PDB file of C-alpha atoms in Angstrom:
ATOM      1  CA  ASN A   2      -2.426   2.420  -9.245  1.00 91.00           C
ATOM      2  CA  TYR A   3      -4.594   5.207  -7.784  1.00 94.00           C
ATOM      3  CA  TYR A   4      -6.718   3.777  -4.967  1.00 95.00           C
ATOM      4  CA  ARG A   5      -9.769   5.224  -3.226  1.00 97.00           C
ATOM      5  CA  MET A   6     -10.601   3.183  -0.109  1.00 97.00           C
ATOM      6  CA  GLU A   7     -14.207   3.731   0.858  1.00 98.00           C
ATOM      7  CA  THR A   8     -15.523   3.938   4.411  1.00 97.00           C
ATOM      8  CA  GLY A   9     -15.985   0.466   5.884  1.00 97.00           C
ATOM      9  CA  CYS A  10     -13.503  -1.187   3.510  1.00 97.00           C
ATOM     10  CA  ILE A  11     -11.028  -3.621   5.042  1.00 97.00           C
ATOM     11  CA  LEU A  12      -8.117  -5.374   3.294  1.00 95.00           C
ATOM     12  CA  PRO A  13      -7.119  -8.280   5.573  1.00 96.00           C
ATOM     13  CA  ALA A  14      -3.471  -9.199   6.129  1.00 95.00           C
ATOM     14  CA  HIS A  15      -1.898 -10.507   2.926  1.00 94.00           C
ATOM     15  CA  SER A  16       1.283 -10.602   0.858  1.00 90.00           C
ATOM     16  CA  ASP A  17       1.289  -9.605  -2.791  1.00 88.00           C
ATOM     17  CA  ILE A  18       2.030 -12.077  -5.605  1.00 88.00           C
ATOM     18  CA  TYR A  19       2.299  -9.628  -8.536  1.00 90.00           C
ATOM     19  CA  LYS A  20       1.346 -12.364 -10.999  1.00 89.00           C
ATOM     20  CA  GLN A  21       0.617 -10.065 -13.951  1.00 91.00           C
ATOM     21  CA  TYR A  22       3.507  -7.675 -13.167  1.00 92.00           C
ATOM     22  CA  THR A  23       6.162 -10.421 -12.931  1.00 93.00           C
ATOM     23  CA  LYS A  24       4.905 -12.029 -16.127  1.00 94.00           C
ATOM     24  CA  MET A  25       4.755  -8.734 -18.041  1.00 93.00           C
ATOM     25  CA  PHE A  26       8.327  -7.729 -17.084  1.00 93.00           C
ATOM     26  CA  ASN A  27       9.820 -11.247 -16.819  1.00 94.00           C
ATOM     27  CA  LEU A  28      10.756 -10.836 -13.144  1.00 93.00           C
ATOM     28  CA  ARG A  29      10.918 -13.111 -10.111  1.00 92.00           C
ATOM     29  CA  LEU A  30       8.867 -12.186  -7.045  1.00 91.00           C
ATOM     30  CA  ASP A  31      12.004 -11.336  -5.085  1.00 90.00           C
ATOM     31  CA  GLN A  32      12.773  -8.628  -7.661  1.00 92.00           C
ATOM     32  CA  VAL A  33       9.556  -6.698  -6.945  1.00 93.00           C
ATOM     33  CA  GLU A  34       8.705  -4.114  -4.304  1.00 93.00           C
ATOM     34  CA  ARG A  35       5.850  -1.706  -3.704  1.00 94.00           C
ATOM     35  CA  VAL A  36       5.518   1.852  -2.463  1.00 96.00           C
ATOM     36  CA  LEU A  37       2.311   3.182  -0.960  1.00 97.00           C
ATOM     37  CA  LEU A  38       2.190   6.978  -1.269  1.00 98.00           C
ATOM     38  CA  PHE A  39      -0.349   8.791   0.893  1.00 98.00           C
ATOM     39  CA  MET A  40      -2.181  11.403  -1.183  1.00 98.00           C
ATOM     40  CA  GLU A  41      -3.704  13.307   1.775  1.00 97.00           C
ATOM     41  CA  ASP A  42      -2.918  13.905   5.427  1.00 98.00           C
ATOM     42  CA  TRP A  43      -4.097  11.148   7.771  1.00 98.00           C
ATOM     43  CA  LYS A  44      -7.717  11.283   8.913  1.00 98.00           C
ATOM     44  CA  SER A  45      -9.252   9.615  11.927  1.00 97.00           C
ATOM     45  CA  GLY A  46     -10.217   6.024  11.128  1.00 97.00           C
ATOM     46  CA  HIS A  47      -7.664   5.556   8.329  1.00 98.00           C
ATOM     47  CA  TYR A  48      -5.273   2.672   8.983  1.00 97.00           C
ATOM     48  CA  PHE A  49      -2.317   0.980   7.319  1.00 98.00           C
ATOM     49  CA  GLU A  50       0.027  -1.636   8.729  1.00 97.00           C
ATOM     50  CA  VAL A  51       3.053  -3.303   7.166  1.00 96.00           C
ATOM     51  CA  ASP A  52       5.292  -5.960   8.727  1.00 94.00           C
ATOM     52  CA  GLY A  53       3.518  -5.596  12.085  1.00 94.00           C
ATOM     53  CA  LYS A  54       4.086  -1.827  12.263  1.00 96.00           C
ATOM     54  CA  PRO A  55       1.072   0.496  12.154  1.00 96.00           C
ATOM     55  CA  HIS A  56       1.322   3.722  10.171  1.00 96.00           C
ATOM     56  CA  LEU A  57      -0.875   6.545  11.458  1.00 96.00           C
ATOM     57  CA  GLU A  58      -0.880  10.332  11.401  1.00 97.00           C
ATOM     58  CA  TRP A  59       0.888  10.443   8.022  1.00 98.00           C
ATOM     59  CA  LYS A  60       1.249  13.620   6.005  1.00 98.00           C
ATOM     60  CA  ARG A  61       0.482  13.962   2.321  1.00 98.00           C
ATOM     61  CA  GLY A  62       3.563  12.745   0.451  1.00 98.00           C
ATOM     62  CA  ASP A  63       4.673  10.271   3.145  1.00 98.00           C
ATOM     63  CA  TYR A  64       5.215   6.753   1.867  1.00 97.00           C
ATOM     64  CA  VAL A  65       5.864   3.174   2.953  1.00 96.00           C
ATOM     65  CA  LEU A  66       8.042   0.726   0.993  1.00 94.00           C
ATOM     66  CA  TRP A  67       8.021  -3.080   1.297  1.00 93.00           C
ATOM     67  CA  ASN A  68       9.096  -6.242  -0.511  1.00 89.00           C
ATOM     68  CA  PHE A  69       6.770  -8.809  -2.051  1.00 86.00           C
ATOM     69  CA  ASP A  70       6.636 -11.213   0.917  1.00 89.00           C
ATOM     70  CA  VAL A  71       5.914  -8.694   3.691  1.00 93.00           C
ATOM     71  CA  PRO A  72       2.399  -8.978   5.163  1.00 95.00           C
ATOM     72  CA  HIS A  73       0.355  -5.798   5.232  1.00 96.00           C
ATOM     73  CA  TYR A  74      -3.235  -4.668   5.613  1.00 95.00           C
ATOM     74  CA  ALA A  75      -5.404  -1.593   5.536  1.00 97.00           C
ATOM     75  CA  GLY A  76      -8.756  -0.322   6.635  1.00 97.00           C
ATOM     76  CA  ASN A  77     -10.956   2.689   6.522  1.00 98.00           C
ATOM     77  CA  PHE A  78     -13.074   2.994   9.633  1.00 97.00           C
ATOM     78  CA  GLY A  79     -13.452   6.751   9.205  1.00 97.00           C
ATOM     79  CA  THR A  80     -16.095   8.925   7.603  1.00 97.00           C
ATOM     80  CA  GLU A  81     -14.149   9.957   4.464  1.00 97.00           C
ATOM     81  CA  PRO A  82     -12.441   7.992   1.666  1.00 98.00           C
ATOM     82  CA  ARG A  83      -8.714   7.280   1.986  1.00 98.00           C
ATOM     83  CA  TYR A  84      -6.621   8.098  -1.119  1.00 98.00           C
ATOM     84  CA  THR A  85      -3.292   6.432  -1.915  1.00 98.00           C
ATOM     85  CA  LEU A  86      -1.078   5.767  -4.886  1.00 97.00           C
ATOM     86  CA  GLN A  87       0.398   2.265  -5.187  1.00 95.00           C
ATOM     87  CA  ILE A  88       3.637   2.088  -7.149  1.00 95.00           C
ATOM     88  CA  THR A  89       5.026  -1.323  -8.069  1.00 94.00           C
ATOM     89  CA  GLY A  90       8.555  -1.629  -9.410  1.00 92.00           C
ATOM     90  CA  MET A  91      11.771  -3.553  -9.605  1.00 90.00           C
ATOM     91  CA  ALA A  92      13.588  -3.808  -6.261  1.00 82.00           C
ATOM     92  CA  ARG A  93      16.921  -2.049  -5.896  1.00 72.00           C
TER      93      ARG A  93
END
């Protein structure tokens, strides 16, 4: 999933349920994980946090991986859109 987060957009803390994904591939939630791939270098005002750990000053190509039940949130308080690629797959 290619995602463009506009200025002023906030995704509050949440955990993913992958309802459609688990149904489509006949998986349990504990078999699913997600990768967030940063498509550009970090810009002022761009924010991402997973499991209570903030991620800032990333470089294009950096990524964060988490399991289905890990809380995470994001925001764009900057002046430019934030571009990421969300990859959902079967956990190792």
